[in-house]
Each structure stands twice: as C-alpha cells, then as structure tokens.
Coordinates of C-alpha atoms in Angstrom, one line a residue:
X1 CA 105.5 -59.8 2.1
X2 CA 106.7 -62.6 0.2
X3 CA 104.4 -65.3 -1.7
X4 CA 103.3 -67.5 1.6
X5 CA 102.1 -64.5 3.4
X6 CA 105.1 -64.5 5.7
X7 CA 106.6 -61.3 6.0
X8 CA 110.0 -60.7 4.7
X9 CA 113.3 -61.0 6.9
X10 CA 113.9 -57.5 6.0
X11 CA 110.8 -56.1 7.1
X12 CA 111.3 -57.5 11.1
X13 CA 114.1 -55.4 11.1
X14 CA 112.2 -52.9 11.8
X15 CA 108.5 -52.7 13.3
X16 CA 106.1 -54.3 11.0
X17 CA 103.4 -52.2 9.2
X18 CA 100.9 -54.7 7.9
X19 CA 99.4 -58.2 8.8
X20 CA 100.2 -61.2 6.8
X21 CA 98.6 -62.1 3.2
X22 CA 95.7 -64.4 3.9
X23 CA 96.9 -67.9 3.2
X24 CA 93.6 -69.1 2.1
X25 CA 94.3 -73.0 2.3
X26 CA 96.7 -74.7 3.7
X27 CA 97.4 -78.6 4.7
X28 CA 99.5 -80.8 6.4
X29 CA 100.0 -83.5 9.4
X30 CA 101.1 -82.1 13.0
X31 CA 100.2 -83.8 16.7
X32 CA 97.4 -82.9 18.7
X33 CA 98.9 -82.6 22.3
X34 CA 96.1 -83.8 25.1
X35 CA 96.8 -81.9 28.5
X36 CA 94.6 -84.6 30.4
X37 CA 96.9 -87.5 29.3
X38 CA 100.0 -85.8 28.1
X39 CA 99.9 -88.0 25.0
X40 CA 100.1 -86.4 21.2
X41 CA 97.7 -88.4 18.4
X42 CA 98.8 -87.9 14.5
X43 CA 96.5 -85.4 12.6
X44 CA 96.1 -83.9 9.4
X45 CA 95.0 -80.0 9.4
X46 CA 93.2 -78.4 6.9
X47 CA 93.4 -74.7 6.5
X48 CA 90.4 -73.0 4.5
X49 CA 89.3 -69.4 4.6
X50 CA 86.7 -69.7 7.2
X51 CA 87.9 -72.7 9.3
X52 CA 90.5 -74.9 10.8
X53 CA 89.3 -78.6 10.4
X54 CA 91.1 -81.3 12.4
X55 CA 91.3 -84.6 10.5
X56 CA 91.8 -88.0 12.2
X57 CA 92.8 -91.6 10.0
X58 CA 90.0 -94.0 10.2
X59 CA 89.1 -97.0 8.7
X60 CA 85.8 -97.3 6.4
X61 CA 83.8 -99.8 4.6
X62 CA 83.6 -98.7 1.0
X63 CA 82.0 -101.3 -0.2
X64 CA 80.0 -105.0 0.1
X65 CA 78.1 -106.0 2.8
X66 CA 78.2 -103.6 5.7
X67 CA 80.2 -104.8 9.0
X68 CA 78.8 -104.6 12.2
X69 CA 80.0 -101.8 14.6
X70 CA 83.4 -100.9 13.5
X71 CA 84.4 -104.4 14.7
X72 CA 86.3 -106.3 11.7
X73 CA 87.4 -109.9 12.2
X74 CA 89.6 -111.5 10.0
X75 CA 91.0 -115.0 8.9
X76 CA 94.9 -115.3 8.3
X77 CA 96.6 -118.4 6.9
X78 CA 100.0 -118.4 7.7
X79 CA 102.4 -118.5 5.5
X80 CA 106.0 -120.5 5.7
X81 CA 107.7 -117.9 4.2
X82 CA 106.3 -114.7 6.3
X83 CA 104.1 -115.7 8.9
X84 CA 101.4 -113.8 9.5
X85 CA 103.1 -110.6 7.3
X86 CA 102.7 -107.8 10.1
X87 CA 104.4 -106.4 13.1
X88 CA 102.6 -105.1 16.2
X89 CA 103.6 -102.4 18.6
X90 CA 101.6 -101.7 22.0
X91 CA 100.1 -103.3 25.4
X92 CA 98.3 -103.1 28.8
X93 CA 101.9 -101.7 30.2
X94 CA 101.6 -98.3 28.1
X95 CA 98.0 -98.3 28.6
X96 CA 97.3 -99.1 25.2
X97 CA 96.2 -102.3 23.0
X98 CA 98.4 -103.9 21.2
X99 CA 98.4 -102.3 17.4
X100 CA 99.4 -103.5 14.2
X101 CA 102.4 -101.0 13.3
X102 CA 103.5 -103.2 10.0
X103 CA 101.7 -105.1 7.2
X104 CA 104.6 -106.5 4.6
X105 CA 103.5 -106.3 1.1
X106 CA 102.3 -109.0 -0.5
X107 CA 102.0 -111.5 2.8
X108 CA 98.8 -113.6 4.4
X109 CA 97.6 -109.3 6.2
X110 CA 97.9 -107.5 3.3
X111 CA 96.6 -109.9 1.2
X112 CA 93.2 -109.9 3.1
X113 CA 92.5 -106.7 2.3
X114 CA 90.9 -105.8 5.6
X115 CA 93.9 -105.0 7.9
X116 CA 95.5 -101.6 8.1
X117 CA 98.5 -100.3 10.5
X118 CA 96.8 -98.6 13.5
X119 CA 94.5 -101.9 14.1
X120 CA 94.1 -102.9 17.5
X121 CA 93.8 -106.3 18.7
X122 CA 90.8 -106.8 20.5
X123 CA 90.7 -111.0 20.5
X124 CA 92.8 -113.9 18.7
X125 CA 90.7 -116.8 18.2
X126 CA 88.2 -116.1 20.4
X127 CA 90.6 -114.9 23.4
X128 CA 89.8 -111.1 25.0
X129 CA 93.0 -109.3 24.6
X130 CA 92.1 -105.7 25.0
X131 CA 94.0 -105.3 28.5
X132 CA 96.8 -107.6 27.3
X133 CA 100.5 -107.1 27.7
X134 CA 102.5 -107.2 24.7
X135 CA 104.8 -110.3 25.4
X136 CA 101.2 -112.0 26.3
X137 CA 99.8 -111.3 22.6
X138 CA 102.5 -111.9 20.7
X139 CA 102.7 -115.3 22.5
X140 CA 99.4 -115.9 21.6
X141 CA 99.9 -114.8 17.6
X142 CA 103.2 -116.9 17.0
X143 CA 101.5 -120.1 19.0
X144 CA 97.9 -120.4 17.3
X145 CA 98.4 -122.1 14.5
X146 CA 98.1 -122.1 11.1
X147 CA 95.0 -120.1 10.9
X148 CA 94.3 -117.4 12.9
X149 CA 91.4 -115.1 13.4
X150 CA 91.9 -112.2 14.8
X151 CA 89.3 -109.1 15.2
X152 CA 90.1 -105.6 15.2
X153 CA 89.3 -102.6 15.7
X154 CA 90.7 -99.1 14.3
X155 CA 92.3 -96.9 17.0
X156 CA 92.0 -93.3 16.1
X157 CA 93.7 -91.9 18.9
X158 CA 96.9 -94.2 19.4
X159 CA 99.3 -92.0 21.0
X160 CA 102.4 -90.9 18.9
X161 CA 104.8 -92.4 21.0
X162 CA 104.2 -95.3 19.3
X163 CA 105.6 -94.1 16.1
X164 CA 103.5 -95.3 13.6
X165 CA 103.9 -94.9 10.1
X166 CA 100.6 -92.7 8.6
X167 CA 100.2 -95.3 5.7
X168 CA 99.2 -98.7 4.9
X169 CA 100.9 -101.0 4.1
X170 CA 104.1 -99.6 4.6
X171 CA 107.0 -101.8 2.8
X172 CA 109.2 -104.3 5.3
X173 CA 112.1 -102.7 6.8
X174 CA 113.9 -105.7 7.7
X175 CA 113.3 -109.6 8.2
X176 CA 115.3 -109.7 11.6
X177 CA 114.0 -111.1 15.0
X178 CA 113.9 -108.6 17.9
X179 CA 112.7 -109.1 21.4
X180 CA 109.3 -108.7 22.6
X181 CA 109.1 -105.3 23.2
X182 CA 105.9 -102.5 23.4
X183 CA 107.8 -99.5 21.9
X184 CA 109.3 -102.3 18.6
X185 CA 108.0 -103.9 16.0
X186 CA 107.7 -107.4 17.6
X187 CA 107.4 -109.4 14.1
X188 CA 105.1 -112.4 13.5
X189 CA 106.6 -112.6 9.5
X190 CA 108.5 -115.5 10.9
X191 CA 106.7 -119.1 10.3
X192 CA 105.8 -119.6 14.0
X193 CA 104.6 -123.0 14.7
X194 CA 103.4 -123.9 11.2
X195 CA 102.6 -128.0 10.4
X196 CA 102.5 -127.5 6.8
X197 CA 105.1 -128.1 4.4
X198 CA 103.8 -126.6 1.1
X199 CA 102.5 -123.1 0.9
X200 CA 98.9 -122.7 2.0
X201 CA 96.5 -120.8 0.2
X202 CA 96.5 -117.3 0.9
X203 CA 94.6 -115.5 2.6
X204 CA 92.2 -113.3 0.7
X205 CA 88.5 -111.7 1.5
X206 CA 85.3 -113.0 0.8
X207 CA 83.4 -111.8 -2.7
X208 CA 80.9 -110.5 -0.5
X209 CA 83.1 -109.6 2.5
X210 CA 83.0 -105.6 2.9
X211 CA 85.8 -104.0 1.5
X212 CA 87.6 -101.3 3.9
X213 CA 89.9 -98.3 3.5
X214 CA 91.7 -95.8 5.3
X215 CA 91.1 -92.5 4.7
X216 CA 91.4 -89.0 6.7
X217 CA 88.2 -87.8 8.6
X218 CA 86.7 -84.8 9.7
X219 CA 86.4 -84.7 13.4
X220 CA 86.5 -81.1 14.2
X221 CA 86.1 -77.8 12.6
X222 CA 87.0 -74.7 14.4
X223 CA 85.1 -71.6 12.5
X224 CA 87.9 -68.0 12.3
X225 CA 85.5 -65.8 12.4
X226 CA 86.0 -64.0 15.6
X227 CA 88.3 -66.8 16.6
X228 CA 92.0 -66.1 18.8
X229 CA 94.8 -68.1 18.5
X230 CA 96.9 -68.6 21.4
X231 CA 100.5 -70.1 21.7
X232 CA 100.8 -69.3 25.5
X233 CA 98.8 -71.7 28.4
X234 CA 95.7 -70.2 29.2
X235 CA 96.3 -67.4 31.3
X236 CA 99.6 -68.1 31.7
X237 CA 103.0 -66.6 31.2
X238 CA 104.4 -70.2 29.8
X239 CA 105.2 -70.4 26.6
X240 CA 104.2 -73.5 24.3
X241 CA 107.0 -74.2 22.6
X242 CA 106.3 -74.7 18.4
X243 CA 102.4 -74.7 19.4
X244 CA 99.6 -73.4 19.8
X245 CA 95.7 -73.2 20.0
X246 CA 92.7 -72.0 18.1
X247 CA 89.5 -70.9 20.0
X248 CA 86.0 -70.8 18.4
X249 CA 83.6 -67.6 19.3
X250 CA 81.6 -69.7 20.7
X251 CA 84.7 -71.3 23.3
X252 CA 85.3 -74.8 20.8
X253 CA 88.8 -76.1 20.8
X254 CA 91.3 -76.9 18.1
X255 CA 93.2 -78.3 21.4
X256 CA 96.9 -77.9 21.6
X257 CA 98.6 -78.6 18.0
X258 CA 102.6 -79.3 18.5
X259 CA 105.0 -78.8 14.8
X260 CA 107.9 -80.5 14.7
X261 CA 110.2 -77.6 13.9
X262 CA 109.9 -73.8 14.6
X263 CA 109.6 -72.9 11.2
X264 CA 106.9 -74.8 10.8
X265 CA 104.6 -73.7 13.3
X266 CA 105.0 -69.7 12.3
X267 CA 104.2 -70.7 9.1
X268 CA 100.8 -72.1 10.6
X269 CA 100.4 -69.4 13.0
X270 CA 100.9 -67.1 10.6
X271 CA 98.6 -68.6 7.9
X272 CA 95.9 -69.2 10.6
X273 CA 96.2 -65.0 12.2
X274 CA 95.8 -64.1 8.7
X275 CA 92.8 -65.4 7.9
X276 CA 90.8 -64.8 10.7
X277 CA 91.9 -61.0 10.6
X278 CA 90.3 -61.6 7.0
X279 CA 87.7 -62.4 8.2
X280 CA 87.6 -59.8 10.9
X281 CA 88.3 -57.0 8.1
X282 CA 84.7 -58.7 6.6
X283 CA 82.4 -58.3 9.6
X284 CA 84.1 -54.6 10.3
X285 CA 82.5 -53.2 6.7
X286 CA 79.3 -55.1 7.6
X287 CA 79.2 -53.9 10.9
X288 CA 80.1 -50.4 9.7
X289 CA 77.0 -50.3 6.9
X290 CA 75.1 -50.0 9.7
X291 CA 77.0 -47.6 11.5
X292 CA 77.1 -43.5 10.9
X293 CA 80.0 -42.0 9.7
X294 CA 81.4 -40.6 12.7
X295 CA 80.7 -43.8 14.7
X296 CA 83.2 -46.2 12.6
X297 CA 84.8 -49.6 13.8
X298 CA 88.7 -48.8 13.4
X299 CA 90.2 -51.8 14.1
X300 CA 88.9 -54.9 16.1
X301 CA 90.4 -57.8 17.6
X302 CA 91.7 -60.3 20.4
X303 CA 93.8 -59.3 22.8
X304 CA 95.5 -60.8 26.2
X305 CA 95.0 -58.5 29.6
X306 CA 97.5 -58.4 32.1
X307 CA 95.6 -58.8 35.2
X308 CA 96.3 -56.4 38.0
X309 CA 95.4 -58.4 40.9
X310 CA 97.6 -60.7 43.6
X311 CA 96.9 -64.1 41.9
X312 CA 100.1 -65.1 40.2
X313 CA 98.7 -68.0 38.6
X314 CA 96.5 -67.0 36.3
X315 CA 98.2 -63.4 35.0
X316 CA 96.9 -62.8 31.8
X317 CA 93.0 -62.6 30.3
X318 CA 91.5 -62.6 27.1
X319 CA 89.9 -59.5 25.7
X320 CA 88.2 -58.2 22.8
X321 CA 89.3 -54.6 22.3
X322 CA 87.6 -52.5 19.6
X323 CA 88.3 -49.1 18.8
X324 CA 84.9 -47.6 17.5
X325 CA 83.8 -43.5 16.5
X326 CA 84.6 -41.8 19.7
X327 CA 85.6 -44.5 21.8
X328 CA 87.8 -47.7 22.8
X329 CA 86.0 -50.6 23.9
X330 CA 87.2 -53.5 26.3
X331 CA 85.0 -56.6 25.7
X332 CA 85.0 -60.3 27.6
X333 CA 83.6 -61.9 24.2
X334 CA 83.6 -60.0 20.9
X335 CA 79.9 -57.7 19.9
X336 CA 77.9 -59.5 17.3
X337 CA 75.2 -57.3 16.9
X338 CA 74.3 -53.8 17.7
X339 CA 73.0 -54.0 21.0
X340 CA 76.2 -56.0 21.9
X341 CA 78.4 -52.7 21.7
X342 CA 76.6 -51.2 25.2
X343 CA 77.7 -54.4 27.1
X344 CA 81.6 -53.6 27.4
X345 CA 82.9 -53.8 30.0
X346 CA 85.2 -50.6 29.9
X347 CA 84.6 -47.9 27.4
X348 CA 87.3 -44.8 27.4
X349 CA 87.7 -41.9 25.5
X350 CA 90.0 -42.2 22.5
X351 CA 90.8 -38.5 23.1
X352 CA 91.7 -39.2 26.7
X353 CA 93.8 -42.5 26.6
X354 CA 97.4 -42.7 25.7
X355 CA 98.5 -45.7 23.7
X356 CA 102.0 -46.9 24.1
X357 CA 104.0 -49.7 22.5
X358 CA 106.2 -51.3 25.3
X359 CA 110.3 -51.2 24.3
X360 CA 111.1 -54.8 23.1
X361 CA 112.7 -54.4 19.6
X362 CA 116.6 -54.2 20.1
X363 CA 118.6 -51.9 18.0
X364 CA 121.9 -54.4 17.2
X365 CA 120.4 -57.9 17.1
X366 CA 118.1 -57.5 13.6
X367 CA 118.4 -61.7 13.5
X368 CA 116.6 -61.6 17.3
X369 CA 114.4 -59.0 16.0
X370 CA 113.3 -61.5 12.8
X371 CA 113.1 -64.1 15.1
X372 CA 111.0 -62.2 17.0
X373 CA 108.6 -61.4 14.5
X374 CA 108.6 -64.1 12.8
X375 CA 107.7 -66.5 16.1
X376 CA 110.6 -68.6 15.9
X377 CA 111.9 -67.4 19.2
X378 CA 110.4 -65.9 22.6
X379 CA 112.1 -63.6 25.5
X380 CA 112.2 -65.7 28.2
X381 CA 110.8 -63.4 31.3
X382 CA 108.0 -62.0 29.4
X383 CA 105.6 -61.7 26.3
X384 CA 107.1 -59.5 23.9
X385 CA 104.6 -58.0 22.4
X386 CA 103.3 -56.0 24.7
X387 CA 101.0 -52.4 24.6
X388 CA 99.5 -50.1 27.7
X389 CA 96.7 -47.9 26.9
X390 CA 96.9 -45.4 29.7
X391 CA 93.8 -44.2 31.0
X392 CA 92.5 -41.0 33.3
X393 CA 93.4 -40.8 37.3
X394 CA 96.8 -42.6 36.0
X395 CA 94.8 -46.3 35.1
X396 CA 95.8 -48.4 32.3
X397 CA 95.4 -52.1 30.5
X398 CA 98.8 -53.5 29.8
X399 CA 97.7 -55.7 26.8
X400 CA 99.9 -58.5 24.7
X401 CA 99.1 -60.1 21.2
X402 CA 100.9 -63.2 19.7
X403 CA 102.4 -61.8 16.4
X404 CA 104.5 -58.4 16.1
X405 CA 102.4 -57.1 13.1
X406 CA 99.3 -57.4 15.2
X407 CA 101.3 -55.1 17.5
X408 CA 102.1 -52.8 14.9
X409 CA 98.3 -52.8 13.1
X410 CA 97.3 -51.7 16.5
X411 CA 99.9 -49.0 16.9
X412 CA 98.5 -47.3 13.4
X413 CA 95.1 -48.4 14.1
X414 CA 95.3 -46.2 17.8
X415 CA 97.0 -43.3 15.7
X416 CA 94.5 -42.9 13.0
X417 CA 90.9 -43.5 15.3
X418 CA 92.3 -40.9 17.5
X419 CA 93.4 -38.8 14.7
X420 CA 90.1 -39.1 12.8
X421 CA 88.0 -38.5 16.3
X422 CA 89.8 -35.4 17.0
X423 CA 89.0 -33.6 13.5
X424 CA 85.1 -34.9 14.1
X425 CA 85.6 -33.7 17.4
X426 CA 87.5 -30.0 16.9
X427 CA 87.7 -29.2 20.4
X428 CA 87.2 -30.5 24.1
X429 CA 86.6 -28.1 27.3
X430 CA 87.2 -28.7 31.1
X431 CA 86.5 -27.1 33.9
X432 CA 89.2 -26.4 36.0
X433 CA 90.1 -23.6 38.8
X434 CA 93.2 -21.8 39.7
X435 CA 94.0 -19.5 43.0
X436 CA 89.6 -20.0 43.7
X437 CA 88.7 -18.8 40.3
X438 CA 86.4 -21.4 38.6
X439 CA 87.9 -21.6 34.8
X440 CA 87.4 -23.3 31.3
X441 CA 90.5 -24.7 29.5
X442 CA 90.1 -25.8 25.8
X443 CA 92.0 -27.4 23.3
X444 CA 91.1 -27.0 20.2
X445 CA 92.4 -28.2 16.8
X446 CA 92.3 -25.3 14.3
X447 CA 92.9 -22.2 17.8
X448 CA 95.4 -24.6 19.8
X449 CA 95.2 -23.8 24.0
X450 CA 92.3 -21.6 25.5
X451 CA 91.8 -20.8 28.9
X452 CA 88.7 -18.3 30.0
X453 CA 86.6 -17.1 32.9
X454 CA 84.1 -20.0 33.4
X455 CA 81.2 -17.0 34.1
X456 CA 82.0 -13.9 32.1
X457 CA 83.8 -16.0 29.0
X458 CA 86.2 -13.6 28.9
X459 CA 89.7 -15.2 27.6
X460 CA 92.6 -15.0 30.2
X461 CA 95.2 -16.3 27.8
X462 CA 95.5 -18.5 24.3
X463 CA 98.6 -20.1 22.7
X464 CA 99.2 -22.3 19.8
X465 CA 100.3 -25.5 19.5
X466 CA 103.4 -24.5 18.4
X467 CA 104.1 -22.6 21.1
X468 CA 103.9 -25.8 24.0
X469 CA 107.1 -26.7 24.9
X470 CA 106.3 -29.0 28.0
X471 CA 103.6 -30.7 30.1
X472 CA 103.4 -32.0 33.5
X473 CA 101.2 -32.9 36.3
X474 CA 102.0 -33.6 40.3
X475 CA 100.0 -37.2 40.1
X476 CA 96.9 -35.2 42.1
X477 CA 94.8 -32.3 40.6
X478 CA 97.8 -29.7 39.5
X479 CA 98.9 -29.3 35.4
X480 CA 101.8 -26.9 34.6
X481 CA 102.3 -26.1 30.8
X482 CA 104.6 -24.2 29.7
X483 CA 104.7 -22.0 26.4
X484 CA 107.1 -20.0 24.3
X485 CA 105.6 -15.8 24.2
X486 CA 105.9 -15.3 20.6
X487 CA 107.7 -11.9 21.2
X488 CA 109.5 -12.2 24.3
X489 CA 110.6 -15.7 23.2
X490 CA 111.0 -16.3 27.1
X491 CA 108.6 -19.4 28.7
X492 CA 105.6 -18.8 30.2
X493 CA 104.1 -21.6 32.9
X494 CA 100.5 -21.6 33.3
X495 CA 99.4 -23.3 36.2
X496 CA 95.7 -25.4 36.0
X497 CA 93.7 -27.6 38.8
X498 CA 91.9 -30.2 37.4
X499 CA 89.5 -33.1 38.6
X500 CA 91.2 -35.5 36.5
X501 CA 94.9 -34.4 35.1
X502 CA 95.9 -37.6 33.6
X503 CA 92.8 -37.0 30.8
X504 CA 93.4 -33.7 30.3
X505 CA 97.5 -34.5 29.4
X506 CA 96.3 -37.2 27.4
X507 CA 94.1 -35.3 25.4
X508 CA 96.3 -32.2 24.6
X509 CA 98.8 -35.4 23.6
X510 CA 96.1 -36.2 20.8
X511 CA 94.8 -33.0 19.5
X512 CA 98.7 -32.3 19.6
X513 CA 99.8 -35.5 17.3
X514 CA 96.7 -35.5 15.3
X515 CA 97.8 -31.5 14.4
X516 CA 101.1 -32.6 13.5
X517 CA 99.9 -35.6 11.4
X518 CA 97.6 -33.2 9.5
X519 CA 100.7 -31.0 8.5
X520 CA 103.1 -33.7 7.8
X521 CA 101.4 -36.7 7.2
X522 CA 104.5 -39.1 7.4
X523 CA 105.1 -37.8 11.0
X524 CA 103.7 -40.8 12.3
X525 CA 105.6 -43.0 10.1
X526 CA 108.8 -41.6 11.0
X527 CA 107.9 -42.1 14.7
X528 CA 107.0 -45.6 14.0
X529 CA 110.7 -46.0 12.4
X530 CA 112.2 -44.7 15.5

C-alpha cells in the first residue's frame, strides 16, 4: 500500500490480498451528472470517515439587514471606462437564464459588492427576463442607460456546459468585443450608450445594505455505513466511464459523480470503498459481541448478482452476501439487527458451496492487470471481477464487485469461514445407497472417508485423505471416488448414489482444503499466487 491508500503498482501484478488504507478525509470539486436532463453542475465533495457530503456554491447574506427571499437587486453606474464590469453567459435557447460568467476587478459589479459569477438575471430595470434569449438581454444591458438596476438571483445548479469559473471575481481575460453568443462571454465592460463625460461615481452598497458571500454548502450527505458504490448503470452491464455512485442503506443518492481524468476517479473510488469497508469492519465486531463463538460474521458486504432470467435489460442485482458461523447468507438489503439474519433470502451451507474466482487476470500484460486493479480501465464485454459460489443440485450465484481487492478479501474470506466451520464441524454424514443397500458416507477431518452399513454400523471401507486421487459425479444421483490402496498402490473406485451429489463433492472439496491448510498453512496462499 502506499501513503494514499492506493495499492501499489507492484501488488496488481498479482491478485491483491488486502483492501485499501482508509482515506479518512478527502476533498475536492468533480460534476454531478443528472440522468433526467443529461446536464453536469460543479460540486465540491467532502470525504469524512462516515459520510460523503455533496457541496453546492451559494450565495449568503453575512451580514446587515437581511434580504428578502434570495432575490438581490442591485444599482450599477456605468462606467466610461468598463461599462458595467461583467460578462454574461446563458439564455432561453439552452434553457437556462442568462448568468453572469465575469465580474472585472475593480469595475461599477465588483465594486457593489453584491454580485457574484453564477448570478442569473431575473429583470433589468424593471423588465422580466427569466425566459429571455441571450442577444435579447444583452441588448437590454448595453441600451439602458447609465444606471442600471438589475435583480438577481443565485443559480446553484447552472449546468457545466457553461463553463463557469468556481470563483468570484475572477480577473478580466481580455477587453475585446465578441458576438452575442450563449456559450461566450458577451461583454458589457464596454461604455454602451453612456451621456456622461466625466467618470460617475461608482457604484458601491448601502451602509445598511446586507452584505453577501459565496461560500460552499451542504446539500447532501450520503452516510458509508452499509453504503455500496457502484460505477456501472443500475443493473446494467454499461460501464460509467471515470464515475460512479454512492448509495445510502437507506436507498439516498450521491447521484452520478463524473472526474475529469481516470486517475482521479480511482483515487475517489478507492478512498470512498475504503472507508465504508471501515466501517463495515466496525459493525462486524459489534455484531459479533453478540454473537457465540461458533456463529461469527466472517466477512460482510455488497455485492452485484447476475440474474439468471430472460430479461436482458436489467442483468445484474444488488446483494448483500455475508458469510456467518455455519453458513453463507444472500440478502436484498444488509441485516441490522439480530432478528434481520432469519430474513435472507438464500442461506447455504459453507460446507456445501464451492467458491470460485472467475479467470480474468492475464499472465503477460501486468500494465492491463494494474489497470485493472487499479480502475483505470474496464474489459469491454464483461465485468471483470467476477466470483460463482456453486451450490447443491449444480446451482450457483455468479457475483461481481467493483474493485479487485474486494475480489480477493472475498477469496480469503470464503477460504478461512469454511476452514474455520469445518474444524467446529469435524465431520458431516449422508445417507446414500449403492446396488439397494441403504449406506452412510462420512467425511471427517481428523479419520478422512468413511462409508458403513446405515443399520448394523458396521464399516464397509475407510481411506484417508491422502489417499483420494479423484472425484466425479454423472450430473444425477451417482459419485465415483477413487483412492490409492496403501499396499497394493493400485486405485480403487468406490461407487455412491446420493440425493444430492453436487453437496456431497463440495463438501469433501472443503474438509479436503481445510486439511491441507491445517498442515501447510501457506497452501492457500500459494494457490492464490497461482
């Protein structure tokens, strides 16, 4: 890991082992993307430990008497030597007002005090111009006169096409003329139709007049506890590209946040995935105070389903998966107390699934694989980071997650619950027949295979684990295993019939790996390497 929580280039090379150092707080500007409109607004995030907080510009009276609504109006004396000193950007034909995108330093706007860029226009000297055109207002501006009063209002949610700067007053570019156009500064610095020939007086506020700034503003706060982020459209296979979303527990949305480079949005995604596995780490050990020892949360998180059915359009789900004691645990919203845990909606075995991490690292390209890892690039046909947990009569879940360290936390975390379940466990028996006989076939950690007469007890045969040297089943009721005779060193296939094969194959799979972990603990981590 290096200092920012991002995991090292070296370290996507291979599969990842750990999740990324909570960031704790973190802040800078980004767009909010609206899907309703397709338009993108300027905001300021602020990352904290325990929420995301979405801040908006807005203008406030910090001092005087206090305005009415957030109407201001304002008197400007123009000038013969810069006009009205600000630019405006905007109109009725983009579906916006017309906005104040310059104020010049020192000139009749700035010197009142009271106008800011991101003003809109609402009326000039008394005349509506809210559903104005562009060319119409600034008409009206350069032909009023010397004095002008103009009332405006500030517009929190101007689109960022408009490209306007994020503070006030910004210094003057240039003193040229340009057309009248909505997407350019249309300038009223010039004189304009101005009768006087000495300077006026400028303009300047009131003593009394309120006194207003510009400042950042909460508008929404998205709590990480339990939270999911999600860079994909909802339920989609469609990538956003260098965004992505933060969902609240309780279904509040950051909405879509856009980065202007790639870099920069895995550094939020990563900062934001850390801390709310932070938090998830917390409300595991609380949940876990009240839990016995054998009945443990694991590991706990958010995950996306593949669903099975025919409807293309909607392909993936959210889930909450949890892997808890004895069992895994398939949730629609996460469990938040302790009667929560017996509403799942699928609970399996951890003895009798099979987790499996699907193939997407490649072996030559380690700058794909960093990319990868990093989110700075996608595979184009599918999510990359993808797992199965195979369950009995040949089921599964294909699941994805948004980060390839989540995928490799819940590669250990399936290794160790079912490792840790099938010590507390020590054996599992199931009936099973063979030729009419009705039989008992046991695994069990410290004897290895077992298989007696369901009646009488007697044992018809036992091996160890060492001896297995293949499985298999015909994808209906019959296992074959086969085992080395210690003696004759020649195989040996014993032939089984059971109800359900796939859990039986999946469970001598566990007892299996979790024997060889306990006699070589870095098995697992040298089958993680591979």
């Amino acid at each position: 890991m290096n200092a920012e929580g991002r995991p090292a280039l070296a370290a996507a090379c291979g599969r990842p082992s750990s999740l990324p150092v909570p960031a704790r707080s973190k802040m800078s500007l980004a767009l909010l993307y609206d899907e309703a409109s397709e338009n993108t607004y300027d905001v300021r995030l602020k990352l904290t430990p325990e929420a995301l907080t979405i801040q908006r510009q807005d203008v406030i009276c910090i001092g005087g008497s206090p305005a009415s609504a957030n109407h201001r109006t304002v008197t400007l004396r123009r000038q013969p030597v810069g006009g009205l000193g600000l630019s405006v950007k905007g109109g009725a034909e983009h579906s916006v007002p017309v906005i104040i995108s310059k104020i010049f330093k020192g000139q009749a706007a700035d010197q009142t005090g009271m106008l800011f860029i991101g003003d809109a226009l609402l009326q000039v000297n008394g005349i509506h111009v809210e559903n104005a055109s562009h060319e119409e207002v600034v008409h009206l501006l350069r032909n009023a006169g010397d004095e002008v009063t103009i009332t405006v209002e500030y517009l929190r949610d101007a689109p960022s096409f408009l490209k306007l700067p994020l503070g006030s007053p910004g210094p003057a570019s240039d003193y040229s003329s340009r057309a009248s156009s909505p997407l350019f500064d249309s300038g009223l610095h010039l004189n304009g139709h101005c009768s006087h020939t000495a300077p006026p007086s400028p303009s300047s506020p009131i003593a009394n007049e309120p006194k207003f700034e510009k400042h950042w503003l909460d508008t929404l706060s998205v709590p990480l506890s339990m939270a999911r982020v999600s860079r994909y459209r909802a339920g989609t296979e469609k990538l956003r590209l260098s965004a992505f979303e933060v969902v609240a527990l309780d279904g509040a949305s950051t909405g879509v946040l856009q980065f202007s480079t790639a870099q920069e949005c895995a550094d939020w995604l990563c900062a934001v995935s850390a801390n709310i596995n932070s938090l998830a780490l917390h409300n595991m050990k609380m949940a876990n105070k009240c839990c016995s020892p054998s009945d443990q949360v694991v590991h706990m998180g958010w995950v996306n389903e593949r669903l099975q059915g025919e409807d293309a359009s909607l392909s993936f789900s959210s889930k909450f998966l949890a892997l808890k004691g004895s069992s895994v645990y398939i949730f629609h919203t996460p469990p938040v107390s302790t009667l929560d845990w017996a509403r799942a909606e699928r609970v399996y075995s951890l003895c009798e699934v099979l987790f499996k991490v699907h193939k997407f690292w490649l072996t030559n390209d380690y700058q794909l694989q960093a990319n990868l890892h990093l989110g700075l690039q996608d595979l184009a046909l599918e999510r990359p980071y993808c797992f199965s947990v195979l369950t009995g009569h040949g089921q599964s879940h294909v699941f994805s997650v948004e980060l390839g360290c989540e995928l490799a936390i819940w590669e250990k975390s399936f290794q160790r619950a079912t490792s840790m379940e099938v010590q507390r466990a020590g054996s599992k028996t199931y009936m099973c027949s063979w030729q009419g006989e009705t039989l008992c076939f046991a695994v069990d950690f410290a004897a290895g295979f077992t298989c007696f007469d369901s009646e009488t007890k007697n044992v018809l045969w036992r091996f160890k684990f060492s001896q297995l040297k293949g499985s298999s089943d015909d994808g209906k009721t019959r296992v074959k295993l086969l085992f080395r005779d210690l003696d004759t060193k020649q195989i040996e296939m014993k032939e089984l019939e059971f109800q359900d094969p796939t859990s039986v194959l999946h469970c001598v799979h566990s007892f299996l790996a979790a024997k060889v972990a306990s006699l070589d603990p870095l098995f697992m981590d040298r089958q993680n390497a591979a």
